[in-house]
Coordinates of C-alpha atoms and ligand atoms in Angstrom, one line a residue:
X1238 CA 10.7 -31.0 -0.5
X1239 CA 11.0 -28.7 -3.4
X1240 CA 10.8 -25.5 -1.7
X1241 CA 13.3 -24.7 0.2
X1242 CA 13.9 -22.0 2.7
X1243 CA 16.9 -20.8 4.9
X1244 CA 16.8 -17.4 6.9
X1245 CA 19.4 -15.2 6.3
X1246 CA 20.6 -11.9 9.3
X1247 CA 18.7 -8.7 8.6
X1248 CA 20.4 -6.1 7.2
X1249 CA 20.6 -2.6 8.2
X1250 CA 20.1 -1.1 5.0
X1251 CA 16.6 -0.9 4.9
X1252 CA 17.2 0.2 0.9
X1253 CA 18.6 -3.1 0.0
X1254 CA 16.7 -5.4 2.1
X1255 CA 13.6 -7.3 1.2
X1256 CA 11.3 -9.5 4.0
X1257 CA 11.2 -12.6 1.7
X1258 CA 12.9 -13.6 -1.5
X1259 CA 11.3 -16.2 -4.2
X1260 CA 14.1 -17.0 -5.9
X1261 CA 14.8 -19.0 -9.3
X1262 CA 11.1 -19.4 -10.5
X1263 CA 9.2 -18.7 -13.2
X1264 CA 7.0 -15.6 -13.3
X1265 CA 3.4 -15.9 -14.9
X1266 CA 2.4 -12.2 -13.7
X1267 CA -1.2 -12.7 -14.4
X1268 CA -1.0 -10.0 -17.4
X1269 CA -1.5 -12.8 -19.8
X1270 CA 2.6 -11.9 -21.1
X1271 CA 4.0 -14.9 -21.4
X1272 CA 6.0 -17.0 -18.8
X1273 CA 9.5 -15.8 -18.1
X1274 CA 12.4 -16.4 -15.0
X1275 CA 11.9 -13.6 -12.6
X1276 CA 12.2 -13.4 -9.0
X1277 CA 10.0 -11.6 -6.9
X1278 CA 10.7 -9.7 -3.8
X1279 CA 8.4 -9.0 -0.9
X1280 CA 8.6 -6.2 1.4
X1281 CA 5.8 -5.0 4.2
X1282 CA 3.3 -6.8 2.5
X1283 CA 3.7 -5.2 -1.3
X1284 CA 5.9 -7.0 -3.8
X1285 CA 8.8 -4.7 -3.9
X1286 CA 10.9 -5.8 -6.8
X1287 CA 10.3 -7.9 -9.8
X1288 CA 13.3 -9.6 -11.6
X1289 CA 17.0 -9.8 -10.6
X1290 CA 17.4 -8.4 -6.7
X1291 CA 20.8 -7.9 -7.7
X1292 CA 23.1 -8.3 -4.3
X1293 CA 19.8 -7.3 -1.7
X1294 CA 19.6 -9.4 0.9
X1295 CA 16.5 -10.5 2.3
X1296 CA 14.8 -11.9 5.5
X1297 CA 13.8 -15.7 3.9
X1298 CA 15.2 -16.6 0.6
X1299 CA 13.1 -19.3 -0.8
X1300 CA 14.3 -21.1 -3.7
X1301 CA 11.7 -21.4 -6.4
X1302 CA 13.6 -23.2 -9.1
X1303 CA 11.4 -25.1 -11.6
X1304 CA 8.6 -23.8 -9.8
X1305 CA 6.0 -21.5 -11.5
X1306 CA 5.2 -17.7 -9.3
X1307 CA 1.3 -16.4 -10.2
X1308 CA -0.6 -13.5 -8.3
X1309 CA -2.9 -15.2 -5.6
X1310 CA -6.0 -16.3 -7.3
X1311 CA -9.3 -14.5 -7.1
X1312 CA -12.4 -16.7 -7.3
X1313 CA -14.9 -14.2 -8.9
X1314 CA -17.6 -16.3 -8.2
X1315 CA -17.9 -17.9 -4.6
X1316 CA -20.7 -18.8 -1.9
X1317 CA -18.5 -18.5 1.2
X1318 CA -19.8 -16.0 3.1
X1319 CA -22.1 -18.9 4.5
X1320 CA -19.3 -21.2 5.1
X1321 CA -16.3 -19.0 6.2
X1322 CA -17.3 -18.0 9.7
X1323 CA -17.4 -21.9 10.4
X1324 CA -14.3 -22.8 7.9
X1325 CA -12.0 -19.6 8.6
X1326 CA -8.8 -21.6 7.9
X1327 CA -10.0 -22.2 4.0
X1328 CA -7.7 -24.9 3.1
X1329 CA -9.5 -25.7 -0.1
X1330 CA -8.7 -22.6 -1.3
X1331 CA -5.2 -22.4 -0.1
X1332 CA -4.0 -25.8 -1.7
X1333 CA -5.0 -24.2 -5.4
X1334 CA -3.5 -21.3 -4.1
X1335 CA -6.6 -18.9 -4.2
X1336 CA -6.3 -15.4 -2.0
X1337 CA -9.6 -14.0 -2.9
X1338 CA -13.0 -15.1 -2.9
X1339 CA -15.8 -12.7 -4.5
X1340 CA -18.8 -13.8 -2.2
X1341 CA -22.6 -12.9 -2.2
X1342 CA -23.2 -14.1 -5.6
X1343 CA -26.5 -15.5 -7.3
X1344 CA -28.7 -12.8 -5.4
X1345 CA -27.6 -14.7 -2.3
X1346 CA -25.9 -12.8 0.6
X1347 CA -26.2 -12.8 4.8
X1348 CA -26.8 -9.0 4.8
X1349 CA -28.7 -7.2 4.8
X1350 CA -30.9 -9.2 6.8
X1351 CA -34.6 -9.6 8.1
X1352 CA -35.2 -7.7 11.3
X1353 CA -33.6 -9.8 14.0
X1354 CA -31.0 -10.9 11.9
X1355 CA -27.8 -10.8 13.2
X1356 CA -26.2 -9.2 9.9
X1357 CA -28.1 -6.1 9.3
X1358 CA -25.7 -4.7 6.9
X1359 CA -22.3 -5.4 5.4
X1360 CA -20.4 -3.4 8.0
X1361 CA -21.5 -6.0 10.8
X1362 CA -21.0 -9.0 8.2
X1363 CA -17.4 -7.8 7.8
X1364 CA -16.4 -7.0 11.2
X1365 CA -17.9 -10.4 12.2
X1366 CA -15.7 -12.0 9.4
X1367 CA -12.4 -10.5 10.5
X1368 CA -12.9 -11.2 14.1
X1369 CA -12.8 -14.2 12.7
X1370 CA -9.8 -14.0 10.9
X1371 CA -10.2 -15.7 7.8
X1372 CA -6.7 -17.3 6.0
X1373 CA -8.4 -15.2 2.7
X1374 CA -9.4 -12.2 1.3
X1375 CA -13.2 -11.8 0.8
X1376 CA -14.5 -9.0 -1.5
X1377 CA -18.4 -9.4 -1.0
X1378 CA -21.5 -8.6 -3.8
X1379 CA -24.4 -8.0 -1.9
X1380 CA -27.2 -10.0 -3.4
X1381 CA -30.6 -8.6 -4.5
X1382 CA -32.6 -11.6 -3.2
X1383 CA -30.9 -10.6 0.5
X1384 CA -32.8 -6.6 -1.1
X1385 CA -35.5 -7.8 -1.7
X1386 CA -36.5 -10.5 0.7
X1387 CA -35.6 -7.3 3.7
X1388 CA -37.8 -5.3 1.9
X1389 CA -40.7 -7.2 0.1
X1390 CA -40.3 -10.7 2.3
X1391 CA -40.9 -13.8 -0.4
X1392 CA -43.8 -12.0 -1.7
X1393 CA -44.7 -12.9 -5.6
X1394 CA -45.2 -9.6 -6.8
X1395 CA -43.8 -5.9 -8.2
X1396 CA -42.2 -3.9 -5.6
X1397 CA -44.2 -0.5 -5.2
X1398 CA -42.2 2.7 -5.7
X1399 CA -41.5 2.9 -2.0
X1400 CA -40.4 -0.1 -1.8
X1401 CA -37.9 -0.4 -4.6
X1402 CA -37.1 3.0 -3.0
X1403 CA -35.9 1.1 -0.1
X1404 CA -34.1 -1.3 -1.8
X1405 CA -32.0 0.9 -3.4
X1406 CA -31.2 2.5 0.0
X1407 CA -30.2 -0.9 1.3
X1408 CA -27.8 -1.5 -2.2
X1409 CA -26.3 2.5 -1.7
X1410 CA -25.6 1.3 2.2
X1411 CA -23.8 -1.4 1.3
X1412 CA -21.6 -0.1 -1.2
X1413 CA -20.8 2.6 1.2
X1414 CA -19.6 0.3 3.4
X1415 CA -17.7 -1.3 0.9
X1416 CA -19.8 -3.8 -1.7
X1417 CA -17.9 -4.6 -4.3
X1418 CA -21.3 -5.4 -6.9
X1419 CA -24.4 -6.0 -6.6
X1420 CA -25.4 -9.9 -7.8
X1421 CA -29.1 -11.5 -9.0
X1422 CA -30.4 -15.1 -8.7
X1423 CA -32.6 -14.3 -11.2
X1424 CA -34.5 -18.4 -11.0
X1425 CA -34.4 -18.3 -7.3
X1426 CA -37.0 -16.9 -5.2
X1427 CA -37.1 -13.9 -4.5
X1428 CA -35.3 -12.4 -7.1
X1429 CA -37.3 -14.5 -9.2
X1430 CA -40.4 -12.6 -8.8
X1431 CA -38.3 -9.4 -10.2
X1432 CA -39.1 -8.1 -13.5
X1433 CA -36.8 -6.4 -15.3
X1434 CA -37.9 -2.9 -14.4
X1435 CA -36.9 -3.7 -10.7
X1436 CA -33.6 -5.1 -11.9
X1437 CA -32.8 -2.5 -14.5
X1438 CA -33.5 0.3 -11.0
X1439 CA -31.1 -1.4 -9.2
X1440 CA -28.2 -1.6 -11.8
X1441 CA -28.7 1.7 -12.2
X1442 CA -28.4 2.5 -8.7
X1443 CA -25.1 0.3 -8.7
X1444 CA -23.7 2.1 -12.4
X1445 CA -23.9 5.3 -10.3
X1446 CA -21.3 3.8 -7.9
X1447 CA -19.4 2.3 -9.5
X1448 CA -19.8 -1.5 -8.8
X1449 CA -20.3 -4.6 -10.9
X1450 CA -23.6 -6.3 -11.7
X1451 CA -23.2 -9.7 -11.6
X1452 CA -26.3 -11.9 -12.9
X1453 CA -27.0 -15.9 -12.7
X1454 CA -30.0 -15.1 -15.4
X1455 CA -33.2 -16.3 -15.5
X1456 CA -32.6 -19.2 -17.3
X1457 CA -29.5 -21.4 -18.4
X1458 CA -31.7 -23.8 -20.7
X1459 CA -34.4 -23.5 -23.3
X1460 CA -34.1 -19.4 -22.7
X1461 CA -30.7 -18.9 -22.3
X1462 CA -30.6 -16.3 -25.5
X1463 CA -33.5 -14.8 -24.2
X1464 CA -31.3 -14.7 -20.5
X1465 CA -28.2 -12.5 -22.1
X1466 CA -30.6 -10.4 -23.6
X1467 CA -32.3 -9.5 -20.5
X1468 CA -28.9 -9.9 -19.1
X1469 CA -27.3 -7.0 -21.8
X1470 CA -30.9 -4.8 -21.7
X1471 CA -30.1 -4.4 -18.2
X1472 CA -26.8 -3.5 -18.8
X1473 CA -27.8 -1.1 -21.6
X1474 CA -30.6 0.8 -19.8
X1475 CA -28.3 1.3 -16.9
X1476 CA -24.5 1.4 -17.9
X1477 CA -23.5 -0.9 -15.1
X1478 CA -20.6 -3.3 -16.0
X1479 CA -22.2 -6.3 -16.2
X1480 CA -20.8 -9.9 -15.0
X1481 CA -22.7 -13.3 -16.8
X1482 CA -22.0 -15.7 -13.7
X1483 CA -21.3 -19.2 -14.7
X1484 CA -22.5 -19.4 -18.8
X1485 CA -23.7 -22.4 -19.5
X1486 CA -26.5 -24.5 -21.4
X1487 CA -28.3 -26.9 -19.6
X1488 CA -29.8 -30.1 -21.6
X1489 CA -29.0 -31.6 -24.5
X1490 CA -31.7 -29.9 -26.4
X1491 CA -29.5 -26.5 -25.8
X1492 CA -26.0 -27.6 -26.1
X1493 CA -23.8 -25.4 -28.2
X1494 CA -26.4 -22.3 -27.9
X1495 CA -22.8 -20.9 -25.6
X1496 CA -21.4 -20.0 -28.8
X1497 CA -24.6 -17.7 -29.3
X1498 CA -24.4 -15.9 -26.2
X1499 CA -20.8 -15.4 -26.3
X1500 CA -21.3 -14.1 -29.8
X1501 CA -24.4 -11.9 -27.9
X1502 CA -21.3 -10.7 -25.5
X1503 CA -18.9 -10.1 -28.2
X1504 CA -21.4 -7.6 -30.2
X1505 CA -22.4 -5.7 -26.9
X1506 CA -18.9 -5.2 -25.9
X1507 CA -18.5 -3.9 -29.2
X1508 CA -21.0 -1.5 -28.7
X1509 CA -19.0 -0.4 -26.1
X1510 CA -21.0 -2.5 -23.2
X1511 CA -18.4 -3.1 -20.6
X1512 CA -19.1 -7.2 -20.1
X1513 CA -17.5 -10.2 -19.0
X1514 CA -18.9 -13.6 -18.2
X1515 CA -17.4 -16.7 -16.1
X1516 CA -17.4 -20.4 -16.0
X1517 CA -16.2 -23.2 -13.6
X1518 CA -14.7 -26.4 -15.2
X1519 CA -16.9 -28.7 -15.1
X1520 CA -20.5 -30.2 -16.8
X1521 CA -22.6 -30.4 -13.7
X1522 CA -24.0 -27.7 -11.7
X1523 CA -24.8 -27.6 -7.9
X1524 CA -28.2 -25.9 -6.6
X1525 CA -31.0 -26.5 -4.5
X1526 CA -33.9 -28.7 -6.0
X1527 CA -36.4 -26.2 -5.9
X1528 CA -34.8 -24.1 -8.3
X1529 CA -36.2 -26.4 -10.7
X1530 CA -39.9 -25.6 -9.8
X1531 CA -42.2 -23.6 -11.6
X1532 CA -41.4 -20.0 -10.6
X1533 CA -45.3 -19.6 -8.8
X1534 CA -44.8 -22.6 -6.7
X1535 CA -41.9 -20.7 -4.6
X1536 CA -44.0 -17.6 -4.6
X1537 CA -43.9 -17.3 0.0
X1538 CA -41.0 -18.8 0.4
X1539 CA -40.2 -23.0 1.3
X1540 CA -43.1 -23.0 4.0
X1541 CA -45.8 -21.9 1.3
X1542 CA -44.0 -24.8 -1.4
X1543 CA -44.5 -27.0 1.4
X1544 CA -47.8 -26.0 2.3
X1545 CA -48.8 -26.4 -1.7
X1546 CA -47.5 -29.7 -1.7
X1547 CA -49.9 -31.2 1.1
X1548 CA -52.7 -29.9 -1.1
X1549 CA -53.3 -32.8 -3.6
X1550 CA -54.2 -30.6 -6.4
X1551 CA -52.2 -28.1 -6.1
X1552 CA -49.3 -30.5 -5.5
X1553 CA -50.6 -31.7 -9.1
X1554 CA -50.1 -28.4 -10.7
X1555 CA -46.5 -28.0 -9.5
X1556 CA -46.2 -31.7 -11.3
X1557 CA -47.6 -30.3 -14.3
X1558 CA -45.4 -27.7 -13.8
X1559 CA -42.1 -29.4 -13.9
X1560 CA -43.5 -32.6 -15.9
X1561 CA -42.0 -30.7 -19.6
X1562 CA -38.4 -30.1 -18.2
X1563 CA -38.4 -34.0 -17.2
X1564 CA -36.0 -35.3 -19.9
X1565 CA -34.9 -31.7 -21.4
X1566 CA -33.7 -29.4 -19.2
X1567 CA -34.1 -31.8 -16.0
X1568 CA -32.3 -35.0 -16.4
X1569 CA -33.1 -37.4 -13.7
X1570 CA -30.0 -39.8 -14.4
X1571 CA -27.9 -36.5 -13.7
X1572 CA -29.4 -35.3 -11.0
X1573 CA -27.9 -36.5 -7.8
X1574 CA -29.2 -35.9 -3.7
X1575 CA -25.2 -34.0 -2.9
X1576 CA -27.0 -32.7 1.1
X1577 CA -30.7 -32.6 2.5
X1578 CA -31.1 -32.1 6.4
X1579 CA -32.5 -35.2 8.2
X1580 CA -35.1 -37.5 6.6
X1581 CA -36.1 -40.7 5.1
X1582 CA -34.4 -39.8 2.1
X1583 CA -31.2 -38.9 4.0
X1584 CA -29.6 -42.1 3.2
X1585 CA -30.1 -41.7 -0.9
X1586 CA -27.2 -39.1 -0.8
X1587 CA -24.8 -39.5 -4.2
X1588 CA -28.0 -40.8 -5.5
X1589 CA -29.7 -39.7 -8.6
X1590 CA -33.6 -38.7 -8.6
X1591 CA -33.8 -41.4 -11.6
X1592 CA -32.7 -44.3 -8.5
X1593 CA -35.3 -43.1 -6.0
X1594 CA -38.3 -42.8 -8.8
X1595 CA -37.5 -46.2 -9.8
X1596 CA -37.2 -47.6 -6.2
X1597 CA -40.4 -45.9 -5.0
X1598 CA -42.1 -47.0 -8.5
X1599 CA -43.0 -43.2 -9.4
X1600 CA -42.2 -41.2 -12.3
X1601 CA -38.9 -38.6 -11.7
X1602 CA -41.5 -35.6 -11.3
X1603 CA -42.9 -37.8 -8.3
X1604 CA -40.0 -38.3 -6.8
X1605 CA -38.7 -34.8 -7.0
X1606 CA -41.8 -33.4 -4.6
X1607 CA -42.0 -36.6 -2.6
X1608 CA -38.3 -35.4 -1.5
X1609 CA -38.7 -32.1 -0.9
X1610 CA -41.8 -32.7 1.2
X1611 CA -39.9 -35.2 3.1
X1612 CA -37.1 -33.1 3.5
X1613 CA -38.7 -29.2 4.5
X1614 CA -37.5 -28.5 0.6
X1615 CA -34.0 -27.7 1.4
X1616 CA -32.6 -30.3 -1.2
X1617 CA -29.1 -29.6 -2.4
X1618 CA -28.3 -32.0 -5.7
X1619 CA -25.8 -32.1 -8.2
X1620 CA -26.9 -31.4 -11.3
X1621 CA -24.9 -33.2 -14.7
X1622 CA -26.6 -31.8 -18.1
X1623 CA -24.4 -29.4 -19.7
X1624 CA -21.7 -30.4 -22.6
X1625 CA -17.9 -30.1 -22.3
X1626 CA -17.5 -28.2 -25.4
X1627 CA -19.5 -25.2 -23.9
X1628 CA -17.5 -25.3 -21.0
X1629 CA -14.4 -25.2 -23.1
X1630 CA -15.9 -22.5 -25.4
X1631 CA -16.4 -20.3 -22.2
X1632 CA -13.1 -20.5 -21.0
X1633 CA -11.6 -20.0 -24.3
X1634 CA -13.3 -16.9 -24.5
X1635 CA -11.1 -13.6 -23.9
X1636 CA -13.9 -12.3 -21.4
X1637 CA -14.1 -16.0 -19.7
X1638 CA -12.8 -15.7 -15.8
X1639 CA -12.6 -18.7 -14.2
X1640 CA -14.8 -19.2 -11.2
X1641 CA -15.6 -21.6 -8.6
X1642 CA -19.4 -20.9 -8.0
X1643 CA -18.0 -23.4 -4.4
X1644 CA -18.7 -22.9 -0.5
X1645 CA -17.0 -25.8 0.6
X1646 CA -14.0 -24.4 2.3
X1647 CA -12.8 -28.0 4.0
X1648 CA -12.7 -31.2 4.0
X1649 CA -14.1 -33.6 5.2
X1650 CA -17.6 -32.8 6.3
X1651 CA -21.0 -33.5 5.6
X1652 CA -23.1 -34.9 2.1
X1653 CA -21.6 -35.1 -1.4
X1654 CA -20.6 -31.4 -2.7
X1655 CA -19.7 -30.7 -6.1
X1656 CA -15.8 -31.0 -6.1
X1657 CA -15.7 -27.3 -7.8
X1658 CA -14.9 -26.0 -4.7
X1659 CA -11.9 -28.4 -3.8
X1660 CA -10.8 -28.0 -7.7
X1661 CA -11.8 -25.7 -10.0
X1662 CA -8.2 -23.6 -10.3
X1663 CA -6.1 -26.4 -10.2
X1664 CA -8.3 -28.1 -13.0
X1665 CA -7.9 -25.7 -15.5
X1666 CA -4.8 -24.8 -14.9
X1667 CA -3.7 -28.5 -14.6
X1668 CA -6.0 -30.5 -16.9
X1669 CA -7.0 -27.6 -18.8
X1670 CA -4.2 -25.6 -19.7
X1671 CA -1.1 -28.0 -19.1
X1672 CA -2.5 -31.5 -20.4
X1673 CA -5.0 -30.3 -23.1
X1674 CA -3.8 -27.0 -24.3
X1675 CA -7.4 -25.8 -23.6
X1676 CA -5.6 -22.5 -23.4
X1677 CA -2.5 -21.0 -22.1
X1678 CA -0.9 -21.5 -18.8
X1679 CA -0.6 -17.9 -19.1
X1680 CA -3.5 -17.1 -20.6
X1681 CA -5.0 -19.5 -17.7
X1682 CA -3.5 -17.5 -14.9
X1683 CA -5.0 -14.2 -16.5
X1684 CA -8.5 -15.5 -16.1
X1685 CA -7.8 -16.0 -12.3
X1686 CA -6.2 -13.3 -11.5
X1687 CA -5.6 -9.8 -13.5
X1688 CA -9.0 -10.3 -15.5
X1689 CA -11.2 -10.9 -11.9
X1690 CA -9.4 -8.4 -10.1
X1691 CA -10.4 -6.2 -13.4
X1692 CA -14.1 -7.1 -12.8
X1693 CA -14.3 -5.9 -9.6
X1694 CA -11.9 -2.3 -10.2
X1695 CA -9.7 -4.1 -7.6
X1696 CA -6.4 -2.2 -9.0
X1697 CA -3.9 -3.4 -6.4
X1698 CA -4.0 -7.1 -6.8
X1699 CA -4.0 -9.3 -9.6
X1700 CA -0.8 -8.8 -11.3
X1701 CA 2.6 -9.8 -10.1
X1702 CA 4.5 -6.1 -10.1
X1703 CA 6.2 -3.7 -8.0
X1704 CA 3.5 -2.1 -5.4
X1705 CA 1.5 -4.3 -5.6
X1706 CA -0.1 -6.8 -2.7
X1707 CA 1.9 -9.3 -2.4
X1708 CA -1.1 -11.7 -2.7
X1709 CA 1.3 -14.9 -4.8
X1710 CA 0.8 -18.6 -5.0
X1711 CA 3.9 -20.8 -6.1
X1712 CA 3.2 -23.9 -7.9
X1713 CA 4.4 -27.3 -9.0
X1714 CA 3.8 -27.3 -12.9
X1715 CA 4.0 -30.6 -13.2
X1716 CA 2.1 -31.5 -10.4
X1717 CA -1.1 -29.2 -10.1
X1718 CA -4.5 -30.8 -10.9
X1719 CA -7.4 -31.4 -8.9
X1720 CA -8.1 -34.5 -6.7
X1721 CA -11.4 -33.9 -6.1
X1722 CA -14.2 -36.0 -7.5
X1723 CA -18.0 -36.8 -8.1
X1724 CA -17.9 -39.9 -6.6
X1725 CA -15.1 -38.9 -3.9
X1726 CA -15.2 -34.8 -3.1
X1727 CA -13.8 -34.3 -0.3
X1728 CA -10.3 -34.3 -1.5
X1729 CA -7.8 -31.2 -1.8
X1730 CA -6.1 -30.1 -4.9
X1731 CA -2.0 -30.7 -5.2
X1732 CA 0.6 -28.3 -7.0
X1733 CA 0.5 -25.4 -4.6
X1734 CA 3.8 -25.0 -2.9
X1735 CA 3.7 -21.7 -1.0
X1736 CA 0.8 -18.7 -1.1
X1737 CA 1.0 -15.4 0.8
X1738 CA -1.7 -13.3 1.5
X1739 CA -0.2 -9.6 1.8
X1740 CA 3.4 -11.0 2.3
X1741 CA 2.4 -13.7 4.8
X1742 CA 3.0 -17.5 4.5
X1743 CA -1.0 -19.6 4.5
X1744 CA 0.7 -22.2 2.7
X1745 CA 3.9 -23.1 2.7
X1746 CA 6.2 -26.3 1.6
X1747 CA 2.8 -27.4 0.0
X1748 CA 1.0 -27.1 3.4
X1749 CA -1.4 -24.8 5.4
X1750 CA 0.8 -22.8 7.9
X1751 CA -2.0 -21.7 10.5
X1752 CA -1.5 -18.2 9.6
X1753 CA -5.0 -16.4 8.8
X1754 CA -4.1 -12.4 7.5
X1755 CA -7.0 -12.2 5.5
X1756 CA -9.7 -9.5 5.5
X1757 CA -12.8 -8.3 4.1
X1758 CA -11.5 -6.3 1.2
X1759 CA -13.4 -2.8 0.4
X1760 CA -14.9 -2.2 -2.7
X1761 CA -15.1 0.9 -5.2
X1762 CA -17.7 3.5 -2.8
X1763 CA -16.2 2.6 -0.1
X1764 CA -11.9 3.5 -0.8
X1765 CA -12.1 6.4 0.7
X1766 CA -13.4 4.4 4.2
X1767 CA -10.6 3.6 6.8
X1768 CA -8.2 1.4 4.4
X1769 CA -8.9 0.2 1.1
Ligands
CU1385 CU1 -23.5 -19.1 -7.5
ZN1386 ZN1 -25.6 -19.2 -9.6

């Protein structure tokens, strides 16, 4: 065991006393400054000294020696607001040592919901969240698909001014009570039916708040450029502080067009545009199967896809529909069944679309409806078709955070996720930073820590410094990476030795401890609330 701790009397001199002691370890303070020996002391929750304690005693003295001390890890981008009221314990974040997961991305959050839903607003989300007493910190987006769909239902059309009137209420509520952004899911419906009028409202509405606007554009393939324009028009109109979730290029036909959206990024920010983009470390993305539809076919929701489907000729016009991306955008080889409820296609999970056309004698089009229908369209895959140097030129990029874009909070369970979620921090900062010099460990631990926490105005965490929350993960250099695979995802990360969440132990000697202290963090409108 490499950590090592021993407890020590209490002092009475409450000046010279510190509730733990990391001791011996090498400080990466999430600045991007480079590594240097440091220890770190922790006192009612804050880090309350930085560097040599000189002769203060504390509490628990854990010896850190050829260990490496970050700030907890924020996961700008994350999904588990629909996993963490099941999953409160969060192990696959504590074993890569994240604190903080950003949740209600991709226009997708639980509040506020339809009438009868049980989450009418954030405030209920939240206090339903720490009831539950999570192990992490969440700082939710609220998504404008959750807006829209309250307002508008899955209707395919403009809102009218009343109605976008409504849906502005619904964003102002929610940042009251604490949002820390508001996100769009700009291929899935609803927020696919949103123009950019309706978008560019909304921003605004955010900009005036003070929260981030974080976008998965309307398209990540043969549009992409078109997608950070809209993306940076948005911004531009509005003067929100705009967040690109997840850059990428999907299909071989697009690969490399990255380099021209960063470069997009690069000359808005020097307009003075205040953006930032994020990317998880891998070439496959995770999303439901319908997202690849024609936009019209969604239009009502699953029931009115599935409803179009039994139609024969209509069912041949969403074919048409999808036929071109077949071999572009939409590779069947790379696009793998990961979850679908129960069904005669439930066994062909890990399998790729390509393996059930060819076993049903269909074209990949074909086989993409048939499951769906089979299936009530709620068809999670894997999707393979991006290029590694894109992913690499992302997280090279000074603006690049690294994000999950995972809801998988423990293992083992159901299907065949994405392993993003079991390995995306310990990945780059294993694989990535340490084995291939992709970047810096230091610069690494920025893009997980200060430069999220940045993002979301989230001034007292981040950064390893006095007053700040002790929110700190302590890793094995040598021995972080990710376990988690394609073919075998349900596997934690290793190299985490010990992560506290405002001063308290979740992991410790490289394991879960039980203890669950985190909270749903408050954003921006909402600091002046009970606690920030
Ligand atoms: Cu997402
Ligand atoms: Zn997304």
């Amino acid at each position: 065991m490499i950590v090592r701790t021993r407890k020590q009397p209490r002092r009475t001199t409450l000046s010279s006393s510190y509730d733990l002691l990391i001791r011996g370890g090498t400080l990466i303070d999430g600045t991007g400054a480079p590594p240097r020996p440091a220890d770190v002391a922790v006192r009612a929750g804050r880090v309350a000294h930085v560097g040599d304690p000189g002769g203060a005693r504390a509490s628990e003295v854990i010896d850190a020696t050829g260990l490496v001390i970050t700030p907890g890890l924020i996961d700008l981008h994350s999904h588990a607001d629909f996993t963490v009221l099941a999953a409160p314990t969060a192990e696959a974040c504590l074993y890569q040592g994240v604190t903080t997961l950003v949740t209600g991305n991709c226009g997708l959050s639980p509040f506020p919901g339809p009438a009868g839903s049980p989450w009418p607003d954030l405030a209920r989300f939240a206090a339903r969240v720490d009831a539950g007493r999570p192990a992490v910190n969440l700082a939710p987006l609220v998504g404008h698909g959750a807006l829209r769909a309250a307002v508008l239902g899955q209707e395919r059309r403009a809102p009218t001014p009343g109605e976008l009137g409504r849906m502005r209420g619904l964003l102002a509520t929610a940042a009251e009570q604490g949002a820390f952004g508001l996100s769009t899911g700009l291929i899935y419906a609803p927020g696919s039916f949103a123009a950019a009028d309706e978008i560019e409202a909304l921003a605004a509405e955010a900009a005036g708040r003070g929260l981030l606007y974080a976008t998965h554009m309307r398209d990540e393939g043969d549009h992409l450029i078109e997608a950070v324009e809209e993306a940076l028009a948005a911004a531009r109109a509005s003067g929100v502080r705009l967040q690109i979730s997840h850059l990428k290029a999907m299909g071989p036909a697009n690969h490399g067009k990255v380099a021209r959206a960063l470069a997009l990024i690069d000359a808005a920010a020097a307009q003075g545009l205040d953006v930032a983009c994020d990317v998880y470390p891998y070439t496959a993305s995770s999303t439901m199967l319908t997202s690849r539809l024609p936009g019209w076919a969604m239009d009502g929701g699953d029931d009115a896809l599935l409803a179009r489907l039994a139609d024969p000729a209509t069912r041949e016009r969403v074919l048409a529909g999808l036929r071109p991306a077949v071999g572009r955008t939409f590779l069947p080889e790379g696009v793998i069944i990961a979850d679908l409820p129960p069904g005669p296609y439930a066994g062909r999970v890990g399998d790729s679309i390509a393996d059930i056309a060819r076993d049903g004698g269909v074209e990949p089009a074909e086989a993409v409806l048939a499951v769906l229908a089979a299936h009530r369209a709620r068809v999670l895959i894997v999707n393979h078709a991006m290029a590694e140097r894109d992913v690499e030129a992302v997280l090279r990029h000074p603006s690049g955070a690294v994000a999950s874009d995972g809801w998988v909070l423990r293992a083992p369970g159901d299907g065949h996720p994405h392993p993003r979620g079991f390995g995306t921090f310990a990945r780059v900062l294993g694989p990535y930073a340490r084995d291939r010099g992709v970047v810096s460990p230091a610069e690494a631990v920025r893009k997980m820590t200060s430069l999220p926490a940045a993002r979301l105005a989230l001034a007292d965490r981040g950064t390893v410094a006095p007053g700040q929350v002790a929110d700190l993960a302590v890793f094995d250099p040598g021995r972080t990476t990710d376990r988690a695979t394609y073919d075998d995802p349900w596997r934690y990360a290793a190299g985490a030795r010990l992560v506290l969440v405002a001063g308290e132990p979740v992991l410790r000697d490289g394991a879960p401890t039980g203890v669950r202290p985190g909270r749903t963090l408050r954003g921006p409108s909402a600091r002046r609330g009970p606690e920030g």
